[in-house]
XYZ file of C-alpha atoms in Angstrom:
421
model
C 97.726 73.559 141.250
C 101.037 74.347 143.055
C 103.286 71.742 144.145
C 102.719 69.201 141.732
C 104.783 66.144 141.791
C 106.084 63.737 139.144
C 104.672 60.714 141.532
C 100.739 62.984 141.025
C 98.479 59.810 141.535
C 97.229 58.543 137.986
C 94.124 56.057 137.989
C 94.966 54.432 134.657
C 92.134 52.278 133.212
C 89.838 53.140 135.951
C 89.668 57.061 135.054
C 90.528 56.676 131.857
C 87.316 55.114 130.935
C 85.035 56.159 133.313
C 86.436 59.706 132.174
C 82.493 61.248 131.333
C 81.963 62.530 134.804
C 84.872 64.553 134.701
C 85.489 66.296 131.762
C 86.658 69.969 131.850
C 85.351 70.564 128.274
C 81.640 70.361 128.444
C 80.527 66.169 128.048
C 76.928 67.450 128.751
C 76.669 68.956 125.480
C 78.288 66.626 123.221
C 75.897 63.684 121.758
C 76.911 60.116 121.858
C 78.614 59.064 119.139
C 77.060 57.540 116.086
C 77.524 53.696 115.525
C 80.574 53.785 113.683
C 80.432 53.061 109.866
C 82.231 50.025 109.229
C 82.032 49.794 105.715
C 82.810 53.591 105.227
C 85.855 52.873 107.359
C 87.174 50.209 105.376
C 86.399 51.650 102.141
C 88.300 54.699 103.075
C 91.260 53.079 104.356
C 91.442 51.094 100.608
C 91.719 54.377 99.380
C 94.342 55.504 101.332
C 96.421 52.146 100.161
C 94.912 52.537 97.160
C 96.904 56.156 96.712
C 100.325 54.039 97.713
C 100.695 53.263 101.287
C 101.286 49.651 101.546
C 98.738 49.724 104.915
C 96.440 51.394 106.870
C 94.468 50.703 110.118
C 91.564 52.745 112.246
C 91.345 51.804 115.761
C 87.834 53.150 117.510
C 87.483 53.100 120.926
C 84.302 53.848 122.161
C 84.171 54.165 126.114
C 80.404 54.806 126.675
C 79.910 51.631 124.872
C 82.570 49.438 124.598
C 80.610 47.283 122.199
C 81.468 50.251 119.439
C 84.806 49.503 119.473
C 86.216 48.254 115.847
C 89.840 47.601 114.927
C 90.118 47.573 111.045
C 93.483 47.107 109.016
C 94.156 47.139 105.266
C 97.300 46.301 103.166
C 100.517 45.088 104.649
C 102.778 46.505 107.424
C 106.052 46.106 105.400
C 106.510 45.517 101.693
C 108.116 42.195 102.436
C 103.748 41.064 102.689
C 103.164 41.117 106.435
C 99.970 41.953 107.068
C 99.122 45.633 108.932
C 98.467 45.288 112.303
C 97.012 47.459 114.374
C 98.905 46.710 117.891
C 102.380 47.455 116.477
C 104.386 50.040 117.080
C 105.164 53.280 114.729
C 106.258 57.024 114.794
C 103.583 59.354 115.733
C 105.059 62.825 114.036
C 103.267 66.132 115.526
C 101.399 63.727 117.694
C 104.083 64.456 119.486
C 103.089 67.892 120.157
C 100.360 67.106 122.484
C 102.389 65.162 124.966
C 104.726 68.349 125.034
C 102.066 70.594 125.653
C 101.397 68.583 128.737
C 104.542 68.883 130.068
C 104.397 72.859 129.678
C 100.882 73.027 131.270
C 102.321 70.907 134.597
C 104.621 73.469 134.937
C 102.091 76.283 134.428
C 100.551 74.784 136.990
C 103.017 74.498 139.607
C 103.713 78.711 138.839
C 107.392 77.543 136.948
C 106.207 79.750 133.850
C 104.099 82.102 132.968
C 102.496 81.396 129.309
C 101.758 85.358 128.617
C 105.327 86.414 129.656
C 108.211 85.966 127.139
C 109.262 82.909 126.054
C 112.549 84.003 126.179
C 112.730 84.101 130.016
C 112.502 80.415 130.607
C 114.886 79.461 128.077
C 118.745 79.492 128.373
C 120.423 82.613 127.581
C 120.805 83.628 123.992
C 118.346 81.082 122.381
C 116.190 83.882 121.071
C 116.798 87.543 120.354
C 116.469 90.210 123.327
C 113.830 92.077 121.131
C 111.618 89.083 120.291
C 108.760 88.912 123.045
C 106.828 86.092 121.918
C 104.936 84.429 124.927
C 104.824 80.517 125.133
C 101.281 81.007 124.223
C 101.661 82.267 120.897
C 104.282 79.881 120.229
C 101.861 76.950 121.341
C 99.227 78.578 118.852
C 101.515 78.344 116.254
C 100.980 82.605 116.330
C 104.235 83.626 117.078
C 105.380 84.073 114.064
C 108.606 81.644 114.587
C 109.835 80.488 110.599
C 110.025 76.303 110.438
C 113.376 75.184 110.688
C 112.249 72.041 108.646
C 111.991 74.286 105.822
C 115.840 74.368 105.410
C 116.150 70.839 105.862
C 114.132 69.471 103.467
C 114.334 72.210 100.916
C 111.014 72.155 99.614
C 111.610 74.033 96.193
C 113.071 72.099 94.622
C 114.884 68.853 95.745
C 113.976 65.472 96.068
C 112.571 64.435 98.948
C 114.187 61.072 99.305
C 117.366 62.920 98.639
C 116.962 65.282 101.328
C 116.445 62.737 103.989
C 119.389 60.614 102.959
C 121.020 63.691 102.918
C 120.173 65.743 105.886
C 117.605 63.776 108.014
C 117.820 59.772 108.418
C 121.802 59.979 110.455
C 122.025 63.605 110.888
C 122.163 64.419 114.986
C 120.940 68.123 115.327
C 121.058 69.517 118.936
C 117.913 70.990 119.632
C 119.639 74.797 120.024
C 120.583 74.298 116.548
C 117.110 73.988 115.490
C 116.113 76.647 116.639
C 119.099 78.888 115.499
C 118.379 77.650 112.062
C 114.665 79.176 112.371
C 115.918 82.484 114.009
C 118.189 84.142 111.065
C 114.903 84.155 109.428
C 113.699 86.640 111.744
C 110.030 86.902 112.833
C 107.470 85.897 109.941
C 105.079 88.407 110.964
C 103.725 90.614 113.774
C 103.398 87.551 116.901
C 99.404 86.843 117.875
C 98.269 88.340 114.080
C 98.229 85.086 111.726
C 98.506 81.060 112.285
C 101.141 79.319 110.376
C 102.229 76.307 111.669
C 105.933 75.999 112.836
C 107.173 72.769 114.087
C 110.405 75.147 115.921
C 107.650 76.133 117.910
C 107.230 72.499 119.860
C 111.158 72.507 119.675
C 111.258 75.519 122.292
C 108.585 73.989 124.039
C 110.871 71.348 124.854
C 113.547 73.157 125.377
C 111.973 75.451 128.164
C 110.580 72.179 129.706
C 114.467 71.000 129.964
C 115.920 74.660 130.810
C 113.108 75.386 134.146
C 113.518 71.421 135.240
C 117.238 70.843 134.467
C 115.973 67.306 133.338
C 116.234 66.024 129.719
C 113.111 65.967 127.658
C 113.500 61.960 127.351
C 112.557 61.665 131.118
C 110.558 64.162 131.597
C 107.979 62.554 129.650
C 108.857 58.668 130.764
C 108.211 59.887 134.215
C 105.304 62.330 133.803
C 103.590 60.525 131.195
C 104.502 57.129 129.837
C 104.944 55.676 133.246
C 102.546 56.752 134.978
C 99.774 55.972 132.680
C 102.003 52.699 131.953
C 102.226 53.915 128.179
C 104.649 50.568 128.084
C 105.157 50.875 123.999
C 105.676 54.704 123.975
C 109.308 56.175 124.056
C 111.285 58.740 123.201
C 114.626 57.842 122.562
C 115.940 60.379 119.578
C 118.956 60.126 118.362
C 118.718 56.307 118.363
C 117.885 55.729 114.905
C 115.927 52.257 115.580
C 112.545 51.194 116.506
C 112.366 48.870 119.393
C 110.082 45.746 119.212
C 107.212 44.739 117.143
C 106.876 48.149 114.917
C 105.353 48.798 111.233
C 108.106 49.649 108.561
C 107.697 53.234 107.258
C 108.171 54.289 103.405
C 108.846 57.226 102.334
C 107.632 58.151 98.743
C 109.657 59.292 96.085
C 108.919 62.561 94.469
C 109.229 60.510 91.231
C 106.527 58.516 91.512
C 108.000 55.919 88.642
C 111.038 55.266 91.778
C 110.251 52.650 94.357
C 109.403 53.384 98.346
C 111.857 54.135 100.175
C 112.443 52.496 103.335
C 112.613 55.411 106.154
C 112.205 53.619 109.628
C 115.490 54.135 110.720
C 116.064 57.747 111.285
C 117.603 59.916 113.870
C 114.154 62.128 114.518
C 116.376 64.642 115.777
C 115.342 67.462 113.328
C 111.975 66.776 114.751
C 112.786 66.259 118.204
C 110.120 67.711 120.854
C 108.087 68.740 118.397
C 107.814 64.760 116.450
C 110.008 62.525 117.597
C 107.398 59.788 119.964
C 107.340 56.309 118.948
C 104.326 54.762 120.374
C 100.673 52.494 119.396
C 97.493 52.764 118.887
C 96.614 51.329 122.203
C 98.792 53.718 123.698
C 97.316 56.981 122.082
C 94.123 56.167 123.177
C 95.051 56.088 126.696
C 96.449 58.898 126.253
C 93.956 60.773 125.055
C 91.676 59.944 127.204
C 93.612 60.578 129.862
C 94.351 63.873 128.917
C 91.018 65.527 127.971
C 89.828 63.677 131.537
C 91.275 66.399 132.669
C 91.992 66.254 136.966
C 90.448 63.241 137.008
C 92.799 61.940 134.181
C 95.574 62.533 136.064
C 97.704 64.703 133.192
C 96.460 67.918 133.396
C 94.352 70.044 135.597
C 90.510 70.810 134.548
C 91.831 74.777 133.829
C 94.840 73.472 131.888
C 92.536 71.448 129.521
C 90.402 74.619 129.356
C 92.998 76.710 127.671
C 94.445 73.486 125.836
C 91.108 73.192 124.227
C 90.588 77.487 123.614
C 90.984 77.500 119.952
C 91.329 79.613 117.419
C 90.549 79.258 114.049
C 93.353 78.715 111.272
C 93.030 79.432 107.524
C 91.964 76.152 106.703
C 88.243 75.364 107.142
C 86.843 73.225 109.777
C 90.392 73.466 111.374
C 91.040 75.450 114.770
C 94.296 75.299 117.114
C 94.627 75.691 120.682
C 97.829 74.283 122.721
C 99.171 71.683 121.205
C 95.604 70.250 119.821
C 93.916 70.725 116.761
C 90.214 71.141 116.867
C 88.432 69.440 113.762
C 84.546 70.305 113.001
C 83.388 67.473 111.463
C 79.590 66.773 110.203
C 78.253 65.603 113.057
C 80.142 67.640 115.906
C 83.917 68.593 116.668
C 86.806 66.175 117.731
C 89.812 66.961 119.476
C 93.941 65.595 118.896
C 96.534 66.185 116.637
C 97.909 64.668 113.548
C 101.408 63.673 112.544
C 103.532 62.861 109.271
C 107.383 61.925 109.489
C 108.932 60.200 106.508
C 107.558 56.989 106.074
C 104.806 57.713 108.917
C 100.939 59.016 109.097
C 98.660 58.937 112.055
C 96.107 60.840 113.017
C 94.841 60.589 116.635
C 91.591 62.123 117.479
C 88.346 61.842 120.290
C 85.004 63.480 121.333
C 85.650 66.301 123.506
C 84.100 64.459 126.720
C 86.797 61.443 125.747
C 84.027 58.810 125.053
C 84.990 57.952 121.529
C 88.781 57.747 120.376
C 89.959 56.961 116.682
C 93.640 56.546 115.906
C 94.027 56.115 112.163
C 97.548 54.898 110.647
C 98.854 54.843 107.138
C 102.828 53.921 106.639
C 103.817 56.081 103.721
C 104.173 60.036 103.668
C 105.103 62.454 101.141
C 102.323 61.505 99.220
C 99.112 64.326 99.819
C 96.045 61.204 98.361
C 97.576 59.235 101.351
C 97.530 62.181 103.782
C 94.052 63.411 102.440
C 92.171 59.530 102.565
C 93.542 58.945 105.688
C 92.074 62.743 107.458
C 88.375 61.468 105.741
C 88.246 58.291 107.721
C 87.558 60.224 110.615
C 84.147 60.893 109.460
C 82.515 57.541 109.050
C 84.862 56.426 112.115
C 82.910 59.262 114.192
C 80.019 60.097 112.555
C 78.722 56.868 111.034
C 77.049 56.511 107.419
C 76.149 59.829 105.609
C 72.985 60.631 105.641
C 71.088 59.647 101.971
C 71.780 62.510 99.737
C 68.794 63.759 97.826
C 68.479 63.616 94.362
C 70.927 65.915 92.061
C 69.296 69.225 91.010
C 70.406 71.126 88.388
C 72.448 74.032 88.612
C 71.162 77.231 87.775
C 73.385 78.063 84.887
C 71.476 74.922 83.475
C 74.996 73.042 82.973
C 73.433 69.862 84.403
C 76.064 69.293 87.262
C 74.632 68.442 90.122
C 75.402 70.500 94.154
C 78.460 69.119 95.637
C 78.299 68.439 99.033
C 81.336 68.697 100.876
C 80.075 68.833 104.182
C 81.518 65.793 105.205
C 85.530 66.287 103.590
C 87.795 67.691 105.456
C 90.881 69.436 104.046
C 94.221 67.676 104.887
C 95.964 70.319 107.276
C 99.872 68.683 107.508
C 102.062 69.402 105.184
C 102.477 66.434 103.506
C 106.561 66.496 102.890
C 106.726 66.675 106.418
């Protein structure tokens, strides 16, 4: 798709939602989705508060049958006893990491890189090492083998959390370059394309090639290839400001000590994050999103063949969790969903749909650093998608005669982020 312009036509509502005809990731064989199970929903989200995030929220947004759609919220939105509400604005994390993917595929598209060449090519000169020949591929697969600069920063043996963001993340302003030259005197992890291991660097050279081949800063890059043109009006980008504009949830970060109170982490830089986590943006405005992008042509983002290899995944080693370009594949009991997930302090969301883009859940929690949170909040997605579990037969014994009954884990699904992050 040569010649691709930041003014490409975008139907917003209309395509969007009408997005089953056009689908470049097979609607035909996915089933509709299951009435959603309210009460499951609910209950799962009191866990997640239940664990210590003041609030939660699941917003389901089912497009094949709009009468599906549930909002449900839980707990409060700051600590101060406003209630959670699911229309303000919060930090999406690694969410992030989709809309940067979409940035690199427009340029695949238009021939401006080549995602099986180096990586080094389409960055400036001297950002990585003459002998590493990673390809943007591998990097997007998190299989390049690139270390996680985060790893410095928050010093996971060891210190405090809360005392490494005060320290190092909430007014620290990193330049991107720096990032990434943290990460590289690490060296390569491993041999590139042999092993997964997720690297939030990775997203940060992402970024940084989409600013290097455009000459265009990442910030408007994405307002005019993305927020505007799918009028994503309470999505930004605006690292290093450290504030949240508007009507926004107020993020906690939990102490390490659990006896020590939350910490108040909204305002922050996001600048050790950057491409790779720094979007602000709502619930209503990750649904369009997403079902813009997996519309694929028709949705305006990316072409049919660029949601093709977006959606080529390969498994990770966590179970029920595969990877492709900037989305995370997640089998789940009654089929496989398609998004991302994000933590940044004080922050959880978790933004998935059906692969034809009829069903969308966003889930929210506003606390992080804290793996019952990050863990309750991952399990909504299965009575959000799936609806009630079916009745479980009676227990039978086990054979060693112990009396415990089978577990059935079929429907839990491992939490994948790491949970400092």
């Amino acid at each position: 798709m040569a010649g691709i312009t930041i003014a490409r036509s975008v139907t917003t509502l209309t395509a969007t939602v009408a997005l089953m005809a056009g689908s470049a990731v097979g609607a035909s064989a996915v089933q509709s989705p299951a009435e959603p199970d309210v009460s499951g929903v609910r209950a799962a989200l009191q866990r997640v508060v239940d664990a210590g995030a003041p609030g939660a929220f699941a917003v389901i947004r089912d497009h094949g049958n709009p009468e599906r759609g549930r909002t449900l919220t839980v707990g409060k939105a700051d600590l101060g006893g406003r209630p959670m509400n699911a229309a303000l604005r919060f930090r999406v994390g690694s969410n992030s990491k989709m809309f940067t993917s979409v940035l690199v595929m427009r340029l695949a598209e238009q021939g401006r890189i080549d995602l099986d060449k180096p990586l080094r090519e389409y960055l400036p000169a001297g950002t990585l090492p003459e002998s590493w020949t990673i390809t943007a591929r591998q990097v997007m697969e998190h299989r390049a083998g690139v270390y996680d600069h985060t790893n410095d920063l928050l010093e996971q043996n060891g210190e405090e959390t809360t005392a490494a963001f005060e320290k190092r993340i909430r007014n620290n302003v990193y330049e991107p370059k720096d990032l990434v030259a943290m990460s590289v005197k690490h060296g390569l992890q491993y041999t590139p394309g042999t092993a997964y291991a997720y690297s939030n660097t990775d997203f940060v050279l992402m970024g940084l090639a989409a600013e290097h081949l455009t000459g265009r800063p990442y910030a408007e890059l994405l307002r005019e290839q993305i927020f505007e043109p799918l009028k994503l009006r309470q999505t930004t980008f605006t690292v290093p400001e450290k504030t949240i504009a508007g009507p926004h949830v107020t993020g906690y970060l939990t102490n390490d000590d659990r006896t020590k109170p939350l910490l108040d982490s909204t305002e922050q830089t996001a600048s050790w994050v950057w491409s790779a986590g720094g979007v602000v943006s709502s619930a209503p405005d990750l649904d369009r999103f997403m079902t813009a992008l997996l519309a694929g042509s028709s949705g305006g983002l990316v072409s049919d063949e660029s949601l093709r290899q977006m959606t080529s995944v390969l498994p990770t080693s966590t179970a029920k969790i595969s990877y492709g370009l900037g989305i995370r594949e997640i089998a789940l009991s009654c089929g496989k969903v398609l998004g991302h997930g994000g933590i940044v302090q004080g922050y959880q969301t978790q933004t998935f749909s059906t692969p034809d883009g009829k069903r969308t859940v966003v889930l929210f929690a506003n606390a992080s650093n804290n793996g019952a949170v990050t863990s309750g909040l991952t399990n909504t997605l299965e009575p959000a998608f799936c609806g009630k579990a079916p009745t479980a037969p009676a227990p039978r014994r086990s054979i060693t005669g112990n009396g415990n009954a089978d577990r059935d884990d079929s429907r839990r699904i491992p939490a994948v982020e790491d949970t400092r992050i």
